[in-house]
Amino acid sequence: MSTDEYRRGRAVEREREKKQRAVHGRYRGVLPVIYGIGLVIFVVVSLFMGPEPAFAVYLVTHLFYAGLIRADIKSLRSQGLDWGFSRHIWFGAAFALPFVAPAYYLYSRRVIRRENESRDVAE
């Protein structure tokens, strides 16, 4: 048994506080920008080229959103944020539904704020 388990005092408390860092979404800030660009491309393609190319744009952008959301959740989990099973639901919904990316953006802001408050750190 190591003696590190029994260490006490101010130095140990400072080390614990250093370990508690603020959680932040690595790709969360880019999501609204990418969503806006994808929406503009979808509207332009649907107006000038028809429904088939617009569906292709829809499919590709949703694959991209799902990848961004998956990468963001993975980065949040690596920072110690526990998502549970809902991470699979967010990923699947981002692939299939059009307004999941903005909903994920708002939901993740709430989850990150709650986690940072529980860690007593500023964002």
C-alpha positions as a printed Julia matrix, in Angstrom:
123×3 Matrix{Float64}:
   0.0    0.0     0.0
   1.44   3.36   -0.93
   1.64   6.3     1.4
  -0.02   8.56   -1.18
  -3.41   7.27   -0.11
  -2.91   8.65    3.39
  -1.51  12.08    2.54
  -3.27  15.04    4.14
  -2.87  18.75    4.36
  -3.04  21.89    2.29
  -0.7   20.66   -0.44
  -2.93  17.65   -1.08
  -6.03  19.84   -1.2
  -4.36  22.15   -3.75
  -3.48  19.13   -5.91
  -7.09  17.98   -5.85
  -8.29  21.44   -6.87
  -5.85  21.54   -9.79
  -7.24  18.27  -11.12
 -10.77  19.71  -11.29
 -10.72  21.64  -14.55
 -13.62  23.2   -16.35
 -15.36  21.01  -18.9
 -15.76  22.48  -22.37
 -17.07  21.06  -25.62
 -14.29  20.92  -28.16
 -16.56  20.99  -31.23
 -19.64  22.55  -29.68
 -18.78  26.1   -30.75
 -18.45  25.14  -34.41
 -21.78  23.37  -34.57
 -24.04  26.44  -35.12
 -21.74  27.76  -37.85
 -21.69  24.44  -39.69
 -25.46  24.12  -39.24
 -26.02  27.57  -40.74
 -23.77  26.85  -43.72
 -25.5   23.5   -44.3
 -28.91  25.13  -44.15
 -27.93  27.75  -46.73
 -26.47  25.09  -49.04
 -29.63  22.99  -48.67
 -31.92  25.91  -49.53
 -29.86  26.99  -52.54
 -29.59  23.47  -53.92
 -33.28  22.76  -53.41
 -34.28  26.0   -55.17
 -32.0   25.67  -58.19
 -31.39  21.94  -58.65
 -34.43  20.13  -57.36
 -35.27  17.63  -54.65
 -32.81  14.83  -55.48
 -29.61  16.87  -55.03
 -31.2   18.55  -51.99
 -31.72  15.13  -50.42
 -28.05  14.33  -51.05
 -27.07  17.57  -49.3
 -29.41  16.67  -46.44
 -27.86  13.22  -46.07
 -24.25  14.42  -46.2
 -24.8   17.28  -43.75
 -26.54  15.0   -41.28
 -23.68  12.54  -41.45
 -21.37  15.45  -40.72
 -23.53  16.68  -37.81
 -23.63  13.19  -36.35
 -19.85  12.97  -36.6
 -19.4   16.36  -34.94
 -21.79  15.47  -32.13
 -20.07  12.11  -31.63
 -16.65  13.79  -31.49
 -17.93  16.41  -29.06
 -19.48  13.83  -26.75
 -16.28  11.8   -26.91
 -14.22  14.85  -25.93
 -16.59  15.63  -23.07
 -16.41  12.04  -21.84
 -12.6   12.19  -21.92
 -12.86  15.21  -19.6
 -14.85  13.16  -17.1
 -18.42  14.04  -18.05
 -20.68  10.97  -17.86
 -23.29  10.81  -20.61
 -24.71   7.37  -20.05
 -26.86   5.82  -22.76
 -28.18   9.13  -24.09
 -24.97   9.63  -26.06
 -26.16   6.93  -28.48
 -29.55   8.58  -28.81
 -28.01  11.98  -29.58
 -25.77  10.45  -32.24
 -28.6    8.52  -33.89
 -30.99  11.44  -33.78
 -28.4   13.77  -35.32
 -28.13  11.39  -38.23
 -31.87  11.2   -38.87
 -33.58  14.4   -37.76
 -33.07  17.95  -39.06
 -33.22  20.0   -35.86
 -31.17  17.83  -33.53
 -27.92  19.76  -33.98
 -29.34  22.99  -32.47
 -31.1   20.97  -29.75
 -27.83  19.21  -28.9
 -26.08  22.6   -28.79
 -28.56  23.9   -26.21
 -28.68  20.65  -24.22
 -24.9   20.29  -24.06
 -24.6   23.87  -22.8
 -26.87  22.96  -19.9
 -24.99  19.71  -19.17
 -21.59  21.44  -19.29
 -22.78  24.25  -17.02
 -24.2   21.74  -14.53
 -20.95  19.73  -14.5
 -18.81  22.82  -14.04
 -21.01  23.96  -11.16
 -20.63  20.57   -9.49
 -16.85  20.85   -9.88
 -16.91  24.42   -8.53
 -14.96  25.78  -11.49
 -15.68  28.6   -13.9
 -16.31  27.88  -17.56
